[in-house]
Coordinates of C-alpha atoms and ligand atoms in Angstrom, one line a residue:
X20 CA 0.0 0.0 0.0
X21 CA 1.8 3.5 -1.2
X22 CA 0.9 5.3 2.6
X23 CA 1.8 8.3 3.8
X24 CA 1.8 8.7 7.4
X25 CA -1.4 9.7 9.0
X26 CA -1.3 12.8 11.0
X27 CA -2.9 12.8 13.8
X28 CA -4.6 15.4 16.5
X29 CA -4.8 14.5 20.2
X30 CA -6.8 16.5 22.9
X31 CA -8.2 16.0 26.5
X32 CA -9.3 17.7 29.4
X33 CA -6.2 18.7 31.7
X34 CA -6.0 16.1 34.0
X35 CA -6.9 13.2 31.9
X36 CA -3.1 11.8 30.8
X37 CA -2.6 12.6 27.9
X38 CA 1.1 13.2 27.8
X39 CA 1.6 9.6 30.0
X40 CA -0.5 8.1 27.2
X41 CA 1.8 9.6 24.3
X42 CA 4.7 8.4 25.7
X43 CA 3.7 5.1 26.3
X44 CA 2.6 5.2 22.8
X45 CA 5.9 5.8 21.6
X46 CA 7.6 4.0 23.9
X47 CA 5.8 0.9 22.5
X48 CA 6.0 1.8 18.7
X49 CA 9.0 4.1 17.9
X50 CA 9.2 3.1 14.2
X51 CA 6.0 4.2 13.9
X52 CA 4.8 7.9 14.9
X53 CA 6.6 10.8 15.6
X54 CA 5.7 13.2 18.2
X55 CA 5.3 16.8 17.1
X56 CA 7.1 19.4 19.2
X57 CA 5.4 22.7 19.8
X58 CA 6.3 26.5 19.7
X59 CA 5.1 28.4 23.0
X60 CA 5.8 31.7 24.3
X61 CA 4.4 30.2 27.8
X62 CA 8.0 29.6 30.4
X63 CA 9.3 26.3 30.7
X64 CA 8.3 24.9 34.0
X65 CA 10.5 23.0 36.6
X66 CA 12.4 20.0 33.9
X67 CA 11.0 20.8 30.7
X68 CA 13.8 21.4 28.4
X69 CA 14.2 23.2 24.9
X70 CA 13.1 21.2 21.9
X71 CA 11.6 18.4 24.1
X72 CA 8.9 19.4 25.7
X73 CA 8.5 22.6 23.8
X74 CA 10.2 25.3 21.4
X75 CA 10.3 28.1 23.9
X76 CA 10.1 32.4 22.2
X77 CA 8.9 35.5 22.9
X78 CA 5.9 36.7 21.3
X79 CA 7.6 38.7 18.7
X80 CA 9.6 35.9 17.2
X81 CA 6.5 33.7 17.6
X82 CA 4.6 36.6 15.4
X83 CA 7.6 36.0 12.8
X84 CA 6.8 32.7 12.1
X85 CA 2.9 32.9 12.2
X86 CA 3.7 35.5 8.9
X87 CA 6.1 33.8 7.4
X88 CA 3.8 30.5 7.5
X89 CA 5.7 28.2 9.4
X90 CA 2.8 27.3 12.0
X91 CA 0.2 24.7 10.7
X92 CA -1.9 25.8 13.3
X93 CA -1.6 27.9 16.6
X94 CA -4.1 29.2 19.3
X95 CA -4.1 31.6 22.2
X96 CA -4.6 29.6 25.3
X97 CA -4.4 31.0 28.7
X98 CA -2.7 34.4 27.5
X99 CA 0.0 32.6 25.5
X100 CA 0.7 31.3 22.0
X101 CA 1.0 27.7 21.4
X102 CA 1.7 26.5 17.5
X103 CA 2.6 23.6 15.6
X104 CA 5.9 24.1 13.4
X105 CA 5.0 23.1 9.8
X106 CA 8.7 21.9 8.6
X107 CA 9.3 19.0 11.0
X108 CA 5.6 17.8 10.5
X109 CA 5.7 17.6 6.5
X110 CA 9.1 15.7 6.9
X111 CA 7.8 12.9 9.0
X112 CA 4.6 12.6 6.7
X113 CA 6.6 12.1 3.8
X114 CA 8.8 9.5 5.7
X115 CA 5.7 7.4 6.7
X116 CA 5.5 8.4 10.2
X117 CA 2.2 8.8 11.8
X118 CA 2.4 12.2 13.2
X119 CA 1.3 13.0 16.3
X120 CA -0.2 16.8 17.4
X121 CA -0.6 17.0 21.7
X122 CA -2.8 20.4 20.9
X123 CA -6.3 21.7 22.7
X124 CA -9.5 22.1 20.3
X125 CA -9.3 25.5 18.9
X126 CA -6.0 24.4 16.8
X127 CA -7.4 20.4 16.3
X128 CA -10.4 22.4 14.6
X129 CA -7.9 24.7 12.4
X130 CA -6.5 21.4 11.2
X131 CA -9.3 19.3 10.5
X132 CA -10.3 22.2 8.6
X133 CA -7.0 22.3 6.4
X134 CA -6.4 18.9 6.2
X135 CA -9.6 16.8 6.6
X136 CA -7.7 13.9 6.7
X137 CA -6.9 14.2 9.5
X138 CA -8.1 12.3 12.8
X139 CA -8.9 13.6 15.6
X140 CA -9.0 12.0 19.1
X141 CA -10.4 12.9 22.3
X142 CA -9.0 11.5 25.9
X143 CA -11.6 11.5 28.2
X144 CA -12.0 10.0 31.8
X145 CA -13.8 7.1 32.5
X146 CA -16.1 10.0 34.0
X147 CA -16.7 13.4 35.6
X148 CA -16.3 12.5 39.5
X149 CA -13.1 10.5 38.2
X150 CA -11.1 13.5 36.8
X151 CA -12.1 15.5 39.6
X152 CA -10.9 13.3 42.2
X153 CA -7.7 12.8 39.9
X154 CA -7.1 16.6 40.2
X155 CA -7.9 16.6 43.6
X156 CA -5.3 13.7 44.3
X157 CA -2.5 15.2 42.5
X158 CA -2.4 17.5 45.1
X159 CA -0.6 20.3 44.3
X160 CA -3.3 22.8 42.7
X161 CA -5.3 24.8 45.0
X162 CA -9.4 24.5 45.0
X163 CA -9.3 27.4 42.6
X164 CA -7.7 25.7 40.1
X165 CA -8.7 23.0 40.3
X166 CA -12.5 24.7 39.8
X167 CA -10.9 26.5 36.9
X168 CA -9.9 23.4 35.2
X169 CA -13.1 21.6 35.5
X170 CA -15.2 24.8 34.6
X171 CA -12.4 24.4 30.9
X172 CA -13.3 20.4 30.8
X173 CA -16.7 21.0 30.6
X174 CA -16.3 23.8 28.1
X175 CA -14.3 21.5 26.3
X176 CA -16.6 18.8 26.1
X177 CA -18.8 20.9 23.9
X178 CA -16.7 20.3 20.8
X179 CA -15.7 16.7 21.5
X180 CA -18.9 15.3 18.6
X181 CA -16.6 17.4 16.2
X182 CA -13.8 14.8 16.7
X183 CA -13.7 11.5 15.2
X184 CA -13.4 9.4 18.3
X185 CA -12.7 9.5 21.9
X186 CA -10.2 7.8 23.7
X187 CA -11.4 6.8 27.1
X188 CA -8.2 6.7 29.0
X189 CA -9.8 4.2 32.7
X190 CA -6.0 1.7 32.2
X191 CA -3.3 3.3 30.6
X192 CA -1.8 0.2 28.7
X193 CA -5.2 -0.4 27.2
X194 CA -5.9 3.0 26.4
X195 CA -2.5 3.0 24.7
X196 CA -3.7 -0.1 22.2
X197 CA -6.7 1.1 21.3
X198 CA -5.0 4.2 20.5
X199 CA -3.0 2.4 18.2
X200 CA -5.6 0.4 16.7
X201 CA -7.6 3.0 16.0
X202 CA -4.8 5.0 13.7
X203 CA -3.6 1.5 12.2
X204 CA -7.0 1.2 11.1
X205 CA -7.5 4.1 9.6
X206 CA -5.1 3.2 7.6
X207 CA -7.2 0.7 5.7
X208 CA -10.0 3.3 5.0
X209 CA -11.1 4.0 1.2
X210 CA -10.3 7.5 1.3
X211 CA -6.8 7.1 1.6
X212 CA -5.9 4.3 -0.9
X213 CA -7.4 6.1 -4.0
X214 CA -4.6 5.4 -5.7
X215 CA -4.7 1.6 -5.0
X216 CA -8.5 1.1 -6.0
X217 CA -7.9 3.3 -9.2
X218 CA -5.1 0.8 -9.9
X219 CA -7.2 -2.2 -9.3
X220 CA -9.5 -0.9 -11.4
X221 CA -7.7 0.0 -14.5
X222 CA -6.1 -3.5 -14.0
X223 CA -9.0 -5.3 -13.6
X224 CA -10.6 -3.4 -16.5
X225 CA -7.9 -4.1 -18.9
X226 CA -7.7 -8.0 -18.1
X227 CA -11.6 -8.2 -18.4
X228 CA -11.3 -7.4 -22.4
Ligands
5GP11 P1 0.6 23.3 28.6 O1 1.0 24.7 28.8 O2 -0.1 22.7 29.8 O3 1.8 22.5 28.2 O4 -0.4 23.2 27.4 C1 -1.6 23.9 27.5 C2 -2.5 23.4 26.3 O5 -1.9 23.8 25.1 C3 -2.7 21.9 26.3 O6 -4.1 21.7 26.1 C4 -1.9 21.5 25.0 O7 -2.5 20.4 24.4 C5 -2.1 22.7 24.2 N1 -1.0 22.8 23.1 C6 0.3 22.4 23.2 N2 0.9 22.7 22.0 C7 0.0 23.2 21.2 C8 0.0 23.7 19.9 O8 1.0 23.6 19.2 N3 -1.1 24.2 19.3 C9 -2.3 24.3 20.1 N4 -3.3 24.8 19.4 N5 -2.3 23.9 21.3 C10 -1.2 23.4 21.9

């Protein structure tokens, strides 16, 4: 089968572990996906390094590359800019990597949009009272925040029917299959083997004379 990689757009409320869940991911499959690394103008925190977790810029240079197109997609979230850098994306594609966007809905929308292609996942919590008590248990965010974030989730939850499926992340390991299921099947639908059925069927027309 002539594939490209699939590109593919991850979101979840905070809370819900989504970063665990890519790594595991990766962990498991290296040869297959590639995890895109994002531009913020948000500070690193405590660990997170250059290039790994994040491209960190100011706002300026982060302007820069929004006009010079070099952002697939980018969104303002919580009073800083967060984009996806085009070049690295396009050059796993074309190596057959299935390429992997960690990004909140505003951006997954902007790419669905440009490339409809794409699919679009959803981690959610095995349910409400769970994510809760999760940000509860973590421990280290005040009630305030952790309101805040559940006041977000449930904004959030208003656009999860615009993705194509949800990832229900209750045990990590079998979260992390059906992840992987789900993007290895997609590989199998119609829409992206044109090129194969339009071979089968000039083949099969010319050895039906
Ligand atoms: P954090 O600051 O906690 O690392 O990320 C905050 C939010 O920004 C998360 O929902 C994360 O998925 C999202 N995010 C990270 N990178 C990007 C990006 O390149 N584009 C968009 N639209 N969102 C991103």
């Amino acid at each position: 089968m002539e594939q490209k990689g699939i590109l593919i757009v991850v979101s979840g409320f905070a809370g819900t572990g989504k970063g665990t869940l890519m790594k595991e991911l990766l962990q498991r499959h290296p040869e297959q996906y590639a995890l895109s690394v994002s531009m913020t103008t948000r500070s690193p925190r405590p660990g997170e390094q250059e290039g790994v977790e994040y491209f960190f810029t100011d706002t300026e240079a982060f302007e820069r590359e929004i006009e010079a197109g070099g952002l697939i997609e980018y969104a303002c979230y919580c009073d800083h800019y967060y984009g996806t850098p085009r070049a690295y994306v396009n050059r796993q594609l074309s190596a057959g990597k299935d390429v992997i966007l960690e990004i909140e809905v505003q951006g997954a929308l902007q790419v669905k949009e440009k490339f409809p292609n794409t699919v679009l996942l959803f981690v959610v919590p095995p349910s409400a009272q769970t994510l809760y008590d999760r940000l509860k248990g973590r421990g280290t965010e005040s009630g305030e925040v952790i309101a805040a974030r559940m006041k977000r989730a449930l904004e959030e939850c208003a656009y999860i029917p615009q993705y194509d499926y949800i990832l229900i992340n209750d045990e990590l390991s079998v979260c992390v299959e059906q992840m992987h299921h789900i993007i290895q099947s997609e590989k199998f639908a119609a829409v992206r083997n044109a090129a194969f059925i339009e071979n089968i069927y000039c083949d099969l027309r010319n050895l039906s004379v």
